[in-house]
Amino acid sequence: MKKATIIVQFEQEKLRALEFYISRKDSTLEAELDDFMGKLYEKYVPTQTREYIESMADRDERPPRQQRPRPVRSIRPASAGDTSGTGAEN
């Protein structure tokens, strides 16, 4: 699925402290926010809607089906009485 960008304002000193302590737990702010967004999504989006969105994403990620090549039709030479040049009889 395509990703969207979310911009959130947060106090700078609090952000520095948060990033410092998250890094001590061998994580990142991005990973924690991604996990939190997933939990919000599951909490508020109904199951049927989530299943529909996931099925659409699965369909979009599949490679396109290969189309069978069309058979090449041979062109019949124009008959002596044919003036249209298409080879079809009038």
XYZ file of N, CA and C in Angstrom:
270
model
N 0.834 -1.173 0.000
C 0.000 0.000 0.000
C 0.885 1.245 0.000
N 0.341 2.308 -0.569
C 1.056 3.573 -0.538
C 1.086 4.114 0.881
N 2.163 4.783 1.210
C 2.308 5.390 2.527
C 1.957 6.872 2.428
N 1.376 7.404 3.487
C 1.078 8.824 3.597
C 1.966 9.413 4.686
N 2.208 10.702 4.600
C 3.016 11.394 5.595
C 2.104 12.179 6.521
N 2.367 12.065 7.811
C 1.611 12.803 8.823
C 2.579 13.747 9.518
N 2.173 14.988 9.660
C 3.004 15.972 10.344
C 2.348 16.276 11.684
N 3.142 16.128 12.749
C 2.649 16.361 14.104
C 3.586 17.354 14.779
N 3.019 18.334 15.428
C 3.843 19.277 16.184
C 3.962 18.778 17.620
N 5.192 18.863 18.133
C 5.470 18.386 19.481
C 6.588 19.252 20.040
N 6.572 19.511 21.320
C 7.603 20.351 21.925
C 8.982 19.726 21.741
N 9.926 20.562 21.313
C 11.247 20.086 20.924
C 11.990 19.371 22.055
N 11.987 19.923 23.244
C 12.701 19.294 24.361
C 12.088 17.943 24.718
N 10.762 17.861 24.658
C 10.098 16.588 24.933
C 10.446 15.562 23.854
N 10.532 16.016 22.625
C 10.894 15.120 21.516
C 12.302 14.567 21.701
N 13.236 15.437 22.064
C 14.618 14.978 22.301
C 14.661 13.931 23.413
N 13.950 14.203 24.487
C 13.933 13.251 25.608
C 13.293 11.934 25.182
N 12.197 12.030 24.455
C 11.505 10.826 23.979
C 12.412 9.989 23.087
N 13.073 10.632 22.118
C 13.982 9.899 21.230
C 15.138 9.273 22.002
N 15.649 9.990 23.011
C 16.739 9.461 23.825
C 16.319 8.182 24.536
N 15.167 8.211 25.200
C 14.744 7.045 25.974
C 14.236 5.906 25.095
N 13.674 6.233 23.967
C 13.272 5.166 23.031
C 14.503 4.437 22.524
N 15.564 5.192 22.223
C 16.783 4.548 21.710
C 17.413 3.622 22.749
N 17.234 3.927 24.027
C 17.753 3.064 25.091
C 17.003 1.732 25.148
N 15.818 1.696 24.576
C 15.028 0.456 24.509
C 15.201 -0.228 23.150
N 16.260 0.164 22.425
C 16.555 -0.407 21.104
C 15.380 -0.274 20.136
N 14.789 0.915 20.117
C 13.699 1.189 19.190
C 13.912 2.576 18.595
N 12.994 2.966 17.745
C 13.038 4.307 17.153
C 11.664 4.936 17.281
N 11.648 6.253 17.197
C 10.377 6.961 17.253
C 9.486 6.524 16.094
N 10.060 6.364 14.904
C 9.286 5.943 13.736
C 8.654 4.569 13.947
N 9.420 3.640 14.504
C 8.893 2.296 14.749
C 7.764 2.332 15.771
N 7.948 3.120 16.816
C 6.916 3.223 17.854
C 5.645 3.880 17.308
N 5.814 4.939 16.508
C 4.651 5.601 15.917
C 3.937 4.687 14.930
N 4.699 3.925 14.162
C 4.097 2.990 13.217
C 3.262 1.943 13.961
N 3.804 1.430 15.052
C 3.081 0.455 15.875
C 1.820 1.087 16.466
N 1.934 2.307 16.964
C 0.801 3.000 17.558
C -0.292 3.263 16.522
N 0.095 3.672 15.316
C -0.884 3.929 14.252
C -1.613 2.635 13.884
N -0.900 1.534 13.871
C -1.538 0.246 13.600
C -2.584 -0.095 14.652
N -2.262 0.184 15.905
C -3.215 -0.080 16.994
C -4.435 0.835 16.896
N -4.223 2.104 16.554
C -5.352 3.024 16.361
C -6.248 2.554 15.221
N -5.616 2.123 14.148
C -6.349 1.626 12.977
C -7.228 0.441 13.363
N -6.656 -0.510 14.080
C -7.426 -1.683 14.499
C -8.526 -1.322 15.496
N -8.287 -0.324 16.327
C -9.267 0.076 17.328
C -10.478 0.767 16.698
N -10.264 1.614 15.711
C -11.349 2.447 15.192
C -11.939 1.997 13.859
N -11.181 1.305 13.032
C -11.697 0.902 11.720
C -12.366 -0.464 11.862
N -13.636 -0.573 11.467
C -14.343 -1.856 11.598
C -13.633 -2.981 10.836
N -13.786 -4.183 11.356
C -13.128 -5.357 10.782
C -13.448 -5.531 9.300
N -14.705 -5.380 8.933
C -15.072 -5.567 7.524
C -14.381 -4.550 6.619
N -14.239 -3.339 7.094
C -13.552 -2.316 6.307
C -12.074 -2.647 6.178
N -11.461 -3.095 7.268
C -10.042 -3.479 7.215
C -9.831 -4.635 6.242
N -10.725 -5.623 6.277
C -10.606 -6.763 5.364
C -10.735 -6.314 3.916
N -11.655 -5.392 3.651
C -11.832 -4.889 2.290
C -10.574 -4.157 1.822
N -10.043 -3.285 2.674
C -8.838 -2.533 2.312
C -7.672 -3.480 2.059
N -7.518 -4.484 2.901
C -6.428 -5.445 2.731
C -6.603 -6.270 1.462
N -7.837 -6.620 1.116
C -8.051 -7.384 -0.119
C -7.738 -6.535 -1.337
N -8.050 -5.247 -1.265
C -7.729 -4.349 -2.375
C -6.216 -4.185 -2.504
N -5.531 -4.109 -1.384
C -4.071 -3.978 -1.406
C -3.440 -5.237 -1.977
N -3.958 -6.410 -1.603
C -3.431 -7.667 -2.133
C -3.618 -7.719 -3.639
N -4.762 -7.260 -4.122
C -5.035 -7.270 -5.554
C -4.092 -6.320 -6.286
N -3.815 -5.163 -5.699
C -2.926 -4.190 -6.336
C -1.480 -4.658 -6.353
N -1.093 -5.478 -5.385
C 0.291 -5.939 -5.304
C 0.581 -7.127 -6.219
N -0.464 -7.813 -6.655
C -0.256 -8.957 -7.546
C 0.223 -8.473 -8.914
N 1.119 -9.238 -9.541
C 1.531 -8.849 -10.890
C 0.362 -9.006 -11.851
N 0.318 -8.173 -12.885
C -0.794 -8.284 -13.831
C -0.797 -9.640 -14.520
N -2.021 -10.097 -14.824
C -2.129 -11.394 -15.494
C -1.548 -11.289 -16.892
N -0.910 -12.375 -17.297
C -0.373 -12.438 -18.649
C -1.509 -12.709 -19.615
N -1.588 -11.912 -20.650
C -2.608 -12.148 -21.651
C -2.043 -13.095 -22.702
N -2.938 -13.970 -23.168
C -2.511 -14.876 -24.221
C -2.328 -14.087 -25.510
N -1.290 -14.410 -26.270
C -1.124 -13.703 -27.539
C -2.266 -14.043 -28.491
N -2.728 -13.039 -29.211
C -3.794 -13.258 -30.160
C -3.230 -13.952 -31.395
N -4.019 -14.871 -31.962
C -3.528 -15.529 -33.174
C -3.443 -14.512 -34.318
N -2.409 -14.679 -35.115
C -2.219 -13.787 -36.252
C -3.100 -14.280 -37.388
N -3.923 -13.381 -37.912
C -4.793 -13.741 -39.035
C -4.058 -13.493 -40.336
N -4.200 -14.433 -41.220
C -3.563 -14.239 -42.519
C -4.474 -13.371 -43.381
N -3.869 -12.577 -44.193
C -4.620 -11.694 -45.089
C -4.695 -12.381 -46.447
N -5.949 -12.498 -46.933
C -6.132 -13.119 -48.244
C -5.815 -12.101 -49.338
N -5.176 -12.529 -50.365
C -4.904 -11.603 -51.466
C -6.216 -11.167 -52.116
N -6.252 -9.945 -52.610
C -7.453 -9.409 -53.250
C -7.739 -10.176 -54.529
N -9.024 -10.455 -54.750
C -9.401 -11.146 -55.975
C -9.396 -10.137 -57.117
N -9.408 -10.623 -58.319
C -9.312 -9.782 -59.506
C -10.452 -8.777 -59.570
N -11.664 -9.111 -59.094
C -12.804 -8.208 -59.179
C -12.906 -7.272 -57.997
N -12.027 -7.378 -57.003
C -12.107 -6.570 -55.807
C -11.375 -5.258 -56.012
N -12.074 -4.140 -55.850
C -11.455 -2.824 -56.054
C -11.244 -2.098 -54.737
N -11.712 -2.682 -53.634
C -11.591 -1.981 -52.350
C -10.191 -2.103 -51.771
N -9.448 -3.123 -52.170
C -8.090 -3.325 -51.672
C -8.030 -4.018 -50.331
N -9.185 -4.432 -49.800
C -9.167 -5.096 -48.495
C -9.188 -6.596 -48.613
N -9.496 -7.097 -49.749
C -9.579 -8.540 -49.915
C -10.925 -9.064 -49.574
N -11.843 -8.239 -49.131
C -13.190 -8.683 -48.774
C -14.077 -8.577 -49.999
N -15.007 -9.489 -50.060
C -15.915 -9.453 -51.203
C -17.059 -8.499 -50.901
N -17.572 -7.823 -51.948
C -18.667 -6.867 -51.779
C -19.989 -7.536 -51.795
